[in-house]
mmCIF file of C-alpha atoms in Angstrom:
data_model
loop_
_atom_site.group_PDB
_atom_site.id
_atom_site.type_symbol
_atom_site.label_atom_id
_atom_site.label_comp_id
_atom_site.label_asym_id
_atom_site.label_seq_id
_atom_site.Cartn_x
_atom_site.Cartn_y
_atom_site.Cartn_z
ATOM 1 C CA MET A 1 -15.420 -43.354 -7.686
ATOM 2 C CA GLN A 2 -12.995 -40.880 -9.252
ATOM 3 C CA GLN A 3 -13.050 -40.369 -13.018
ATOM 4 C CA THR A 4 -9.982 -40.498 -15.212
ATOM 5 C CA PRO A 5 -9.244 -37.347 -17.219
ATOM 6 C CA SER A 6 -10.546 -38.986 -20.415
ATOM 7 C CA GLN A 7 -13.759 -40.088 -18.665
ATOM 8 C CA ALA A 8 -14.264 -36.543 -17.353
ATOM 9 C CA HIS A 9 -13.620 -35.183 -20.858
ATOM 10 C CA ASN A 10 -16.116 -37.611 -22.417
ATOM 11 C CA GLN A 11 -18.642 -36.811 -19.644
ATOM 12 C CA GLY A 12 -18.172 -33.084 -20.381
ATOM 13 C CA LYS A 13 -18.792 -33.683 -24.100
ATOM 14 C CA ALA A 14 -21.898 -35.730 -23.281
ATOM 15 C CA ASN A 15 -23.235 -32.845 -21.182
ATOM 16 C CA GLY A 16 -22.708 -30.411 -24.068
ATOM 17 C CA HIS A 17 -19.606 -28.767 -22.585
ATOM 18 C CA ALA A 18 -16.730 -27.836 -24.849
ATOM 19 C CA LYS A 19 -13.353 -29.353 -24.179
ATOM 20 C CA PHE A 20 -11.160 -27.160 -21.980
ATOM 21 C CA ASP A 21 -7.435 -27.625 -21.616
ATOM 22 C CA LEU A 22 -4.999 -25.305 -19.914
ATOM 23 C CA ASP A 23 -1.884 -24.455 -21.868
ATOM 24 C CA ILE A 24 0.441 -24.994 -18.923
ATOM 25 C CA LYS A 25 3.600 -24.392 -20.977
ATOM 26 C CA ALA A 26 2.325 -20.955 -22.043
ATOM 27 C CA ILE A 27 1.203 -20.117 -18.491
ATOM 28 C CA ARG A 28 4.635 -21.063 -17.137
ATOM 29 C CA ALA A 29 6.383 -18.991 -19.806
ATOM 30 C CA ARG A 30 4.210 -15.915 -19.115
ATOM 31 C CA ALA A 31 4.779 -16.280 -15.354
ATOM 32 C CA ARG A 32 8.531 -15.890 -15.916
ATOM 33 C CA GLN A 33 8.057 -12.632 -17.859
ATOM 34 C CA ASP A 34 7.823 -9.295 -16.080
ATOM 35 C CA ILE A 35 7.936 -10.952 -12.642
ATOM 36 C CA GLU A 36 8.444 -7.623 -10.873
ATOM 37 C CA SER A 37 4.751 -6.953 -11.590
ATOM 38 C CA GLY A 38 3.825 -9.452 -8.881
ATOM 39 C CA ALA A 39 0.154 -10.441 -9.054
ATOM 40 C CA VAL A 40 -0.454 -8.474 -12.274
ATOM 41 C CA THR A 41 0.174 -10.932 -15.077
ATOM 42 C CA GLY A 42 -0.051 -10.464 -18.816
ATOM 43 C CA THR A 43 -3.636 -11.742 -18.772
ATOM 44 C CA TYR A 44 -4.852 -8.864 -16.538
ATOM 45 C CA ARG A 45 -7.559 -7.267 -18.672
ATOM 46 C CA ALA A 46 -8.610 -4.137 -16.779
ATOM 47 C CA ASP A 47 -7.157 -0.668 -17.270
ATOM 48 C CA ARG A 48 -4.844 -0.862 -14.259
ATOM 49 C CA GLU A 49 -4.384 2.905 -13.903
ATOM 50 C CA THR A 50 -8.154 3.479 -13.828
ATOM 51 C CA VAL A 51 -8.655 0.658 -11.329
ATOM 52 C CA LEU A 52 -5.899 2.093 -9.112
ATOM 53 C CA ARG A 53 -7.501 5.557 -9.267
ATOM 54 C CA LEU A 54 -10.904 4.121 -8.339
ATOM 55 C CA LEU A 55 -9.429 2.099 -5.489
ATOM 56 C CA ASN A 56 -7.602 5.161 -4.135
ATOM 57 C CA GLU A 57 -10.838 7.171 -4.301
ATOM 58 C CA ALA A 58 -12.597 4.358 -2.429
ATOM 59 C CA LEU A 59 -9.743 4.355 0.099
ATOM 60 C CA ALA A 60 -10.178 8.104 0.655
ATOM 61 C CA THR A 61 -13.932 7.606 1.042
ATOM 62 C CA GLU A 62 -13.430 4.918 3.673
ATOM 63 C CA LEU A 63 -10.912 7.066 5.572
ATOM 64 C CA VAL A 64 -13.286 10.042 5.617
ATOM 65 C CA CYS A 65 -16.039 7.715 6.855
ATOM 66 C CA VAL A 66 -13.779 6.396 9.636
ATOM 67 C CA LEU A 67 -13.073 9.945 10.780
ATOM 68 C CA ARG A 68 -16.729 10.990 10.638
ATOM 69 C CA TYR A 69 -17.926 7.877 12.497
ATOM 70 C CA LYS A 70 -15.230 8.339 15.158
ATOM 71 C CA ARG A 71 -16.262 11.949 15.748
ATOM 72 C CA HIS A 72 -19.910 10.957 15.920
ATOM 73 C CA PHE A 73 -19.090 8.161 18.369
ATOM 74 C CA PHE A 74 -17.458 10.626 20.745
ATOM 75 C CA MET A 75 -20.035 13.387 20.207
ATOM 76 C CA ALA A 76 -23.201 11.273 20.476
ATOM 77 C CA ARG A 77 -25.377 12.713 23.252
ATOM 78 C CA GLY A 78 -28.960 12.300 24.340
ATOM 79 C CA LEU A 79 -31.412 9.775 25.668
ATOM 80 C CA ASN A 80 -30.870 7.179 22.894
ATOM 81 C CA ALA A 81 -27.197 7.944 22.341
ATOM 82 C CA GLU A 82 -25.613 4.806 23.793
ATOM 83 C CA PRO A 83 -26.793 2.231 21.198
ATOM 84 C CA VAL A 84 -26.277 4.723 18.358
ATOM 85 C CA ALA A 85 -22.757 5.547 19.560
ATOM 86 C CA ALA A 86 -21.978 1.825 19.745
ATOM 87 C CA GLU A 87 -23.177 1.451 16.156
ATOM 88 C CA PHE A 88 -20.974 4.396 15.103
ATOM 89 C CA ALA A 89 -17.945 2.728 16.749
ATOM 90 C CA GLU A 90 -18.685 -0.582 15.033
ATOM 91 C CA HIS A 91 -19.069 1.099 11.651
ATOM 92 C CA ALA A 92 -15.827 3.048 12.149
ATOM 93 C CA ALA A 93 -13.946 -0.217 12.753
ATOM 94 C CA GLU A 94 -15.535 -1.844 9.691
ATOM 95 C CA GLU A 95 -14.736 1.174 7.483
ATOM 96 C CA GLN A 96 -11.115 0.975 8.688
ATOM 97 C CA SER A 97 -11.061 -2.688 7.702
ATOM 98 C CA HIS A 98 -12.387 -1.733 4.244
ATOM 99 C CA ALA A 99 -9.635 0.886 3.929
ATOM 100 C CA ASP A 100 -7.002 -1.685 4.849
ATOM 101 C CA ARG A 101 -8.315 -4.195 2.302
ATOM 102 C CA LEU A 102 -8.423 -1.539 -0.425
ATOM 103 C CA ALA A 103 -4.850 -0.460 0.362
ATOM 104 C CA GLU A 104 -3.713 -4.078 0.198
ATOM 105 C CA ARG A 105 -5.331 -4.526 -3.229
ATOM 106 C CA ILE A 106 -3.769 -1.301 -4.505
ATOM 107 C CA VAL A 107 -0.336 -2.658 -3.568
ATOM 108 C CA GLN A 108 -1.122 -6.051 -5.171
ATOM 109 C CA LEU A 109 -1.856 -4.196 -8.405
ATOM 110 C CA GLY A 110 1.492 -2.421 -8.251
ATOM 111 C CA GLY A 111 0.106 0.907 -7.028
ATOM 112 C CA GLU A 112 0.593 3.031 -3.949
ATOM 113 C CA PRO A 113 -2.250 3.627 -1.486
ATOM 114 C CA ASP A 114 -2.787 7.362 -0.985
ATOM 115 C CA PHE A 115 -3.171 7.981 2.751
ATOM 116 C CA SER A 116 -2.116 11.601 2.497
ATOM 117 C CA PRO A 117 -4.396 13.950 4.437
ATOM 118 C CA ASN A 118 -3.704 16.551 1.723
ATOM 119 C CA GLY A 119 -6.680 16.369 -0.608
ATOM 120 C CA LEU A 120 -8.350 13.536 1.294
ATOM 121 C CA GLN A 121 -11.731 15.283 1.224
ATOM 122 C CA GLN A 122 -11.429 15.959 -2.529
ATOM 123 C CA ARG A 123 -10.553 12.326 -3.324
ATOM 124 C CA SER A 124 -13.414 11.024 -1.185
ATOM 125 C CA HIS A 125 -16.843 10.404 -2.662
ATOM 126 C CA ALA A 126 -18.494 10.981 0.740
ATOM 127 C CA GLU A 127 -18.317 14.214 2.677
ATOM 128 C CA TYR A 128 -17.174 14.856 6.219
ATOM 129 C CA VAL A 129 -20.163 16.477 7.922
ATOM 130 C CA GLU A 130 -20.011 16.845 11.684
ATOM 131 C CA GLY A 131 -23.714 17.151 12.486
ATOM 132 C CA LYS A 132 -25.024 18.962 15.557
ATOM 133 C CA THR A 133 -27.588 16.524 16.924
ATOM 134 C CA LEU A 134 -27.726 12.753 17.150
ATOM 135 C CA GLN A 135 -30.407 12.814 14.449
ATOM 136 C CA ASP A 136 -28.109 14.908 12.197
ATOM 137 C CA MET A 137 -25.245 12.459 12.742
ATOM 138 C CA ILE A 138 -27.382 9.445 11.887
ATOM 139 C CA ARG A 139 -28.696 11.209 8.778
ATOM 140 C CA GLU A 140 -25.223 12.297 7.583
ATOM 141 C CA ASN A 141 -23.821 8.808 8.036
ATOM 142 C CA LEU A 142 -26.775 7.326 6.165
ATOM 143 C CA ILE A 143 -26.231 9.793 3.308
ATOM 144 C CA ALA A 144 -22.535 8.842 3.202
ATOM 145 C CA GLU A 145 -23.400 5.132 3.143
ATOM 146 C CA ARG A 146 -25.840 5.706 0.279
ATOM 147 C CA ILE A 147 -23.104 7.559 -1.633
ATOM 148 C CA ALA A 148 -20.705 4.674 -0.984
ATOM 149 C CA ILE A 149 -23.319 2.144 -2.137
ATOM 150 C CA ASP A 150 -23.816 3.901 -5.473
ATOM 151 C CA SER A 151 -20.064 4.425 -5.914
ATOM 152 C CA TYR A 152 -19.245 0.774 -5.242
ATOM 153 C CA ARG A 153 -22.035 -0.426 -7.552
ATOM 154 C CA GLN A 154 -20.646 1.680 -10.389
ATOM 155 C CA MET A 155 -17.102 0.447 -9.714
ATOM 156 C CA VAL A 156 -18.313 -3.168 -9.726
ATOM 157 C CA GLU A 157 -20.031 -2.563 -13.074
ATOM 158 C CA TYR A 158 -16.899 -0.917 -14.490
ATOM 159 C CA VAL A 159 -14.519 -3.671 -13.374
ATOM 160 C CA ALA A 160 -16.996 -6.427 -14.354
ATOM 161 C CA ASP A 161 -15.115 -9.579 -15.379
ATOM 162 C CA GLN A 162 -11.888 -7.755 -16.255
ATOM 163 C CA ASP A 163 -10.548 -8.064 -12.675
ATOM 164 C CA PRO A 164 -12.481 -10.680 -10.680
ATOM 165 C CA THR A 165 -10.417 -10.214 -7.514
ATOM 166 C CA THR A 166 -11.064 -6.474 -7.350
ATOM 167 C CA ARG A 167 -14.716 -7.050 -8.247
ATOM 168 C CA ARG A 168 -15.142 -9.521 -5.349
ATOM 169 C CA LEU A 169 -13.493 -7.085 -2.946
ATOM 170 C CA LEU A 170 -15.762 -4.247 -4.084
ATOM 171 C CA GLU A 171 -18.844 -6.490 -3.873
ATOM 172 C CA GLU A 172 -17.957 -7.540 -0.318
ATOM 173 C CA ILE A 173 -17.498 -3.926 0.755
ATOM 174 C CA LEU A 174 -20.722 -2.961 -1.046
ATOM 175 C CA ALA A 175 -22.636 -5.597 0.944
ATOM 176 C CA ALA A 176 -21.233 -4.204 4.208
ATOM 177 C CA GLU A 177 -22.169 -0.642 3.204
ATOM 178 C CA GLU A 178 -25.712 -1.782 2.442
ATOM 179 C CA GLU A 179 -25.879 -3.358 5.901
ATOM 180 C CA HIS A 180 -24.619 -0.103 7.467
ATOM 181 C CA ALA A 181 -27.295 1.888 5.629
ATOM 182 C CA ASP A 182 -29.956 -0.525 6.831
ATOM 183 C CA ASP A 183 -28.723 -0.221 10.449
ATOM 184 C CA LEU A 184 -28.769 3.585 10.279
ATOM 185 C CA SER A 185 -32.168 3.633 8.623
ATOM 186 C CA ASP A 186 -33.521 1.574 11.537
ATOM 187 C CA PHE A 187 -32.258 4.213 13.975
ATOM 188 C CA LEU A 188 -33.992 6.970 12.011
ATOM 189 C CA GLU A 189 -37.286 5.074 12.204
ATOM 190 C CA LYS A 190 -36.955 4.785 16.012
ATOM 191 C CA GLU A 191 -36.510 8.543 16.458
#
């Protein structure tokens, strides 16, 4: 049986919850202001310029990781190379997906995703290391994933509850990076 609004309100008070009403008139009025800002409304609490900088750094990191994984996919040689190369290809595709999602969020926040190859390495948190052997490649990718994990954790902490959408995006990417690190760590143990 569905409750009426007053029953729900009384139930909320009985459970110790404070009354919560949305000021729809105020929300509607704010929505009509500064509409060229798109998804960024007047209630956005984060420092948008800092968030955009962090997202562009994360974008650069993901792009460098795509390039490194792609090279390693093509250069993987040796007795155990086939499953490792397949993992490199899978990770490259997932890193590209992360880059795309970051670029989309940058645009939603009124910024411009920086795909320029000029300075890509300097904007990236991870490094582009080619590696000579399959073991080197696995190790370098694991190091890069660990760098990404720490970077994303710090970004999540910085954004906190000021920008829940960006936080969720960063948390989802962080979870994928942790999975990548675990996959690569398994390969190191097999060697």
